[in-house]
Amino acid sequence: MLLAIVPLAIAPILKEDADYLDRGVACARREELVSSLHVLGQFFGLLSTPPAVLHAANSAATKAAVAVYSLEAGSENIHSLRDSFSIKAVGNMQHLIVEACVARNLVDTSVYFFPGYVVPIKDFSPVHQCPWRALMEGSPLMGLKDVLIVIPASSLSELEKLHSFAVSGSQEEKLAASKILCGASFLRGWNIQEHVVRMVLKLLSTLISLDSGSDSYYTHHMPMLHALLCGISSLDTVHILSMYGLVPELAAILMPICEIFGSLPESDHKSCSFEDVSVYSVFSSAFLSLLRLWKFHRPPIENALSRYGVSVWELNLEYLLLLRNSRLALENLSIGCRASMLQFDPLFQKPVYIDSLPKLRAWYSQNQACIASTISSAYERKSIPQLANKILKIVCRKMTKVDNLSVSPQATSNSSMSGPPVGIQEDGCEGPPVTAWEILEAVPFVLETVLTACAHGRLSSRDLITGLRDLVDFLPASIAAIVSFFSAEITRGLWKPVMLNGTDWPSPAATLMEVESDIKEVLASAGVHINFSPQPRPVMPMLPLPVAALISLSITVKMEEINHLQGIISQGLEICATSSSWPSMSVVGALWSQKVRRWHDYIILTCSESPFTRDNNAVGQLIRSCFSSFLGPLVNGRSCFLANRGVTSLMGQTPGQRGSRRSLSPGCLYMRSCGMFMDNNFVCEEIFKVVMERARALANECGCDRASRLMSGRMPLSSASSSVEQIASLAATMLCHAGGVKLIHLLYGQIVPTLLLSAGDTKLGSAGPLCSMFEGFALAFVLILSGASIWGIGVDSPDYISVHTTKRRQAVGRHLEFMAKVMEGNMDLGCGQATWRTYVLCFVGLLVDFVPTWIPEVQLETLQKLASGLQKWNEHDLALSLLERGGPKAVTIVVESML
């Protein structure tokens, strides 16, 4: 990712220089880039190549060596040179970075001639021509397809050649070009990755015409659409698209595809497969890819957090479309990064709204309703029970025993098994001749029926899972409805647990102890030590029925399909397990570990997040571990200096850097789990408690309680203030990640004022004058840094103007009003005067120096009262600076204060 991001950051700078600066300055800037690339070769410690890109680094170095030797040999000897021996070279990260810049035309190939840049090795072995070069020289695409899929392209010209096949080639060439674009060039071609991503999105957008009313038009493009959609369904795709900021664009393209193909009836009603091209398979690929871009089933734990007033970042369809549409209104968004041939189809340059997609909107509304309440109390359409019964024929066709299983309009959640079955005994039952949207609409009612039947003993667990699997085989997109329904049902507390005895339900006994031991190992590596099973373990593990059904379904999915469905299933399993009333994530992990052994480490890391959803003691230990790894531990109230600390110790480099394959740094574990903390008020209290402890420890190291002969060993105040800033920066970062906008809003309006007004044995300012000053200093820094991280420091960005300005104005204005009232004597402080004075002076000083754009948003009366209080403290310069930044409305007060 860094190899892709760094050149992308350089490209707009050089483009801006070429557009707005004279030629001499622009050339000088480009020469500075060449010089920087040359100097980079001196930093050997930074250039060691990770194993994953070793082959690519050697290839980049070999390419440079061939260019150098070709020039030295001369054009007349170049063919004999290639025929006699092949040239190989050893590469490192410098070669990859240089090659990325060359591919983007930031520098030319003269950089290959840096002294010592290439160390060629002559190898007398047969020379294999690069397949991309063969394609450029006119070789047939179909003969090179297999090798081009696994070897990324190295230049934009090669992609343009491939793009021409995708646009104007034969049907076979179009299909092959689509698969090649979504292969290694998409996943590992950092030299040209941004162009590949845009080419894929462009092809997707041009294959769909919303104006065409002919079904044959859409079915004609199904093979190519299927190839592109399957190509972007890998687990890495979402991360790559997110890195380039194109998730909203992809969502806006996938929505019309889902709308169109979800409305087409399927002619062939055999079981669907992602390998087979059909209406259902194209819809399922597009639909599941769309769902992975946002939380289509909101975790119930987030609803609990919202009741506490804590912000929960909910990524939904409306927000994705808002982002996408707002970008269309911003000019020069991608200057220098998008070539003219990569512009999207004009149809997709228009805003997209969910109201223009009625089928998707209807399912979206139904999905949200199912999460909020039970579904069996009412039916929106009378045809749903009949359609659900037709789907039941698919679910029940392989069942060994079916006893009056049907959906009826009068059914409720406890009587879903009444009424005669509809055609259940028919042989060779065919799938319903309906569209995918209609199936998804009826699936929740089918699920309630079969789950209730299983709970009452009228349907065996084996038949239940077999039926669900048949439903997923028929329409893979139905896995979304299954996950959404089960995730919602587990939070209602209506389902009894089932025993995982290995007969009716799979048993985790073979790996459960190992999984729990590994989870403890991961937690211990991050500084968290908890009793994983505080209560006596039951004789046999148990899970709630919806969780057991979902985990059983997930471990029966075919291996070739897991790569596509895993992103949906695993998210649902995590939500189900963490929402249960007892710890069950380890049981889920043990079952999954038995199914896919090679995912064991990933499963362990995911399960390690579960204790933080219900155990505040674990959360507190993790917070303290983050501070200790970043700043060093506290011993007897004083900081201990350690060589291995800072960002590297906090975040780590790789999951296994600490000598164990299953280890995780405290910062990474905090980032992975902070979104699921149950009580963010506790998180705030714990973080501020640690901040105050660290501030007092620094004050003790600067104190005067040591003997005079040891005064040289005290920490200078300048170093201590720098350390306070580090403490505050870490605290602000952790607060922002834990709660987002709403938490920072509460921080300004309630949490910090309450901390300053409260009194007690551990109140602020009770540990001495110097400690009080450090406490106030740290508290002000945390507040300013957290606000700046969330709201921004300026008003230039339209995003900040539209989204954050109102909340920032309310929060900052309310906090300054609180400070003014205290300074006027209208409120009694609970903290010491030294802490309060330091806090006010530091907060206002940081406000004036670093975020002056916040000040004009505050009411003039509040600024005047605050300035008056500062003048009473003889802080005339600070009071004047505050008023000067209050905007035109404060000019009169500034003049009066000067007079």
mmCIF file of N, CA and C in Angstrom, residues 313-353:
data_model
loop_
_atom_site.group_PDB
_atom_site.id
_atom_site.type_symbol
_atom_site.label_atom_id
_atom_site.label_comp_id
_atom_site.label_asym_id
_atom_site.label_seq_id
_atom_site.Cartn_x
_atom_site.Cartn_y
_atom_site.Cartn_z
ATOM 1 N N TRP A 313 -20.011 4.944 14.563
ATOM 2 C CA TRP A 313 -19.846 5.228 13.149
ATOM 3 C C TRP A 313 -20.619 4.194 12.346
ATOM 4 N N GLU A 314 -21.742 4.612 11.787
ATOM 5 C CA GLU A 314 -22.579 3.695 11.024
ATOM 6 C C GLU A 314 -22.431 4.011 9.544
ATOM 7 N N LEU A 315 -21.802 3.115 8.829
ATOM 8 C CA LEU A 315 -21.608 3.278 7.395
ATOM 9 C C LEU A 315 -22.790 2.637 6.685
ATOM 10 N N ASN A 316 -23.672 3.439 6.101
ATOM 11 C CA ASN A 316 -24.852 2.913 5.454
ATOM 12 C C ASN A 316 -24.911 3.371 4.006
ATOM 13 N N LEU A 317 -25.938 2.917 3.300
ATOM 14 C CA LEU A 317 -26.057 3.234 1.880
ATOM 15 C C LEU A 317 -26.223 4.729 1.649
ATOM 16 N N GLU A 318 -27.040 5.381 2.477
ATOM 17 C CA GLU A 318 -27.239 6.818 2.296
ATOM 18 C C GLU A 318 -25.933 7.583 2.436
ATOM 19 N N TYR A 319 -25.109 7.186 3.402
ATOM 20 C CA TYR A 319 -23.853 7.893 3.602
ATOM 21 C C TYR A 319 -22.905 7.680 2.423
ATOM 22 N N LEU A 320 -22.834 6.447 1.906
ATOM 23 C CA LEU A 320 -21.975 6.191 0.751
ATOM 24 C C LEU A 320 -22.415 7.016 -0.450
ATOM 25 N N LEU A 321 -23.715 7.092 -0.687
ATOM 26 C CA LEU A 321 -24.202 7.893 -1.805
ATOM 27 C C LEU A 321 -23.980 9.381 -1.566
ATOM 28 N N LEU A 322 -24.094 9.817 -0.323
ATOM 29 C CA LEU A 322 -23.819 11.224 -0.011
ATOM 30 C C LEU A 322 -22.372 11.575 -0.312
ATOM 31 N N LEU A 323 -21.459 10.677 0.066
ATOM 32 C CA LEU A 323 -20.050 10.911 -0.247
ATOM 33 C C LEU A 323 -19.826 10.963 -1.750
ATOM 34 N N ARG A 324 -20.405 10.002 -2.447
ATOM 35 C CA ARG A 324 -20.192 9.926 -3.892
ATOM 36 C C ARG A 324 -20.769 11.144 -4.589
ATOM 37 N N ASN A 325 -21.966 11.556 -4.233
ATOM 38 C CA ASN A 325 -22.595 12.701 -4.889
ATOM 39 C C ASN A 325 -21.902 14.011 -4.546
ATOM 40 N N SER A 326 -21.410 14.123 -3.314
ATOM 41 C CA SER A 326 -20.717 15.360 -2.935
ATOM 42 C C SER A 326 -19.401 15.509 -3.673
ATOM 43 N N ARG A 327 -18.761 14.382 -3.992
ATOM 44 C CA ARG A 327 -17.511 14.464 -4.736
ATOM 45 C C ARG A 327 -17.728 14.980 -6.148
ATOM 46 N N LEU A 328 -18.866 14.676 -6.715
ATOM 47 C CA LEU A 328 -19.152 15.179 -8.056
ATOM 48 C C LEU A 328 -19.220 16.698 -8.078
ATOM 49 N N ALA A 329 -19.599 17.286 -6.934
ATOM 50 C CA ALA A 329 -19.713 18.740 -6.867
ATOM 51 C C ALA A 329 -18.394 19.425 -6.575
ATOM 52 N N LEU A 330 -17.389 18.682 -6.157
ATOM 53 C CA LEU A 330 -16.098 19.273 -5.838
ATOM 54 C C LEU A 330 -15.226 19.295 -7.085
ATOM 55 N N GLU A 331 -14.668 20.412 -7.387
ATOM 56 C CA GLU A 331 -13.814 20.545 -8.564
ATOM 57 C C GLU A 331 -12.386 20.168 -8.228
ATOM 58 N N ASN A 332 -11.689 19.667 -9.263
ATOM 59 C CA ASN A 332 -10.274 19.313 -9.156
ATOM 60 C C ASN A 332 -10.031 18.296 -8.051
ATOM 61 N N LEU A 333 -10.937 17.326 -7.905
ATOM 62 C CA LEU A 333 -10.782 16.322 -6.846
ATOM 63 C C LEU A 333 -9.618 15.387 -7.131
ATOM 64 N N SER A 334 -9.427 15.020 -8.390
ATOM 65 C CA SER A 334 -8.379 14.073 -8.738
ATOM 66 C C SER A 334 -7.415 14.655 -9.746
ATOM 67 N N ILE A 335 -6.888 15.847 -9.476
ATOM 68 C CA ILE A 335 -5.961 16.488 -10.407
ATOM 69 C C ILE A 335 -4.709 15.645 -10.534
ATOM 70 N N GLY A 336 -4.346 15.367 -11.757
ATOM 71 C CA GLY A 336 -3.110 14.649 -12.019
ATOM 72 C C GLY A 336 -3.181 13.168 -11.784
ATOM 73 N N CYS A 337 -4.326 12.630 -11.351
ATOM 74 C CA CYS A 337 -4.404 11.204 -11.026
ATOM 75 C C CYS A 337 -5.312 10.429 -11.973
ATOM 76 N N ARG A 338 -6.034 11.105 -12.857
ATOM 77 C CA ARG A 338 -6.968 10.400 -13.718
ATOM 78 C C ARG A 338 -6.764 10.835 -15.160
ATOM 79 N N ALA A 339 -6.432 9.908 -16.011
ATOM 80 C CA ALA A 339 -6.274 10.204 -17.427
ATOM 81 C C ALA A 339 -7.639 10.313 -18.080
ATOM 82 N N SER A 340 -7.667 10.970 -19.258
ATOM 83 C CA SER A 340 -8.936 11.210 -19.918
ATOM 84 C C SER A 340 -9.633 9.898 -20.294
ATOM 85 N N MET A 341 -8.869 8.883 -20.663
ATOM 86 C CA MET A 341 -9.480 7.628 -21.066
ATOM 87 C C MET A 341 -10.102 6.884 -19.886
ATOM 88 N N LEU A 342 -9.810 7.320 -18.652
ATOM 89 C CA LEU A 342 -10.321 6.624 -17.480
ATOM 90 C C LEU A 342 -11.523 7.335 -16.871
ATOM 91 N N GLN A 343 -12.073 8.330 -17.562
ATOM 92 C CA GLN A 343 -13.271 8.974 -17.065
ATOM 93 C C GLN A 343 -14.430 7.974 -17.079
ATOM 94 N N PHE A 344 -15.302 8.063 -16.066
ATOM 95 C CA PHE A 344 -16.441 7.175 -16.010
ATOM 96 C C PHE A 344 -17.463 7.547 -17.073
ATOM 97 N N ASP A 345 -18.367 6.621 -17.329
ATOM 98 C CA ASP A 345 -19.421 6.859 -18.302
ATOM 99 C C ASP A 345 -20.232 8.089 -17.895
ATOM 100 N N PRO A 346 -20.643 8.947 -18.864
ATOM 101 C CA PRO A 346 -21.389 10.164 -18.501
ATOM 102 C C PRO A 346 -22.641 9.892 -17.683
ATOM 103 N N LEU A 347 -23.260 8.722 -17.906
ATOM 104 C CA LEU A 347 -24.454 8.389 -17.133
ATOM 105 C C LEU A 347 -24.154 8.351 -15.642
ATOM 106 N N PHE A 348 -22.947 7.894 -15.271
ATOM 107 C CA PHE A 348 -22.585 7.770 -13.865
ATOM 108 C C PHE A 348 -21.897 9.017 -13.334
ATOM 109 N N GLN A 349 -21.896 10.094 -14.120
ATOM 110 C CA GLN A 349 -21.432 11.376 -13.614
ATOM 111 C C GLN A 349 -22.570 12.143 -12.951
ATOM 112 N N LYS A 350 -23.781 11.603 -13.026
ATOM 113 C CA LYS A 350 -24.924 12.230 -12.389
ATOM 114 C C LYS A 350 -25.095 11.692 -10.973
ATOM 115 N N PRO A 351 -25.698 12.474 -10.087
ATOM 116 C CA PRO A 351 -25.944 11.976 -8.722
ATOM 117 C C PRO A 351 -26.829 10.743 -8.727
ATOM 118 N N VAL A 352 -26.555 9.846 -7.797
ATOM 119 C CA VAL A 352 -27.332 8.623 -7.638
ATOM 120 C C VAL A 352 -28.014 8.680 -6.270
ATOM 121 N N TYR A 353 -29.297 8.408 -6.243
ATOM 122 C CA TYR A 353 -30.062 8.419 -5.003
ATOM 123 C C TYR A 353 -30.767 7.076 -4.848
#
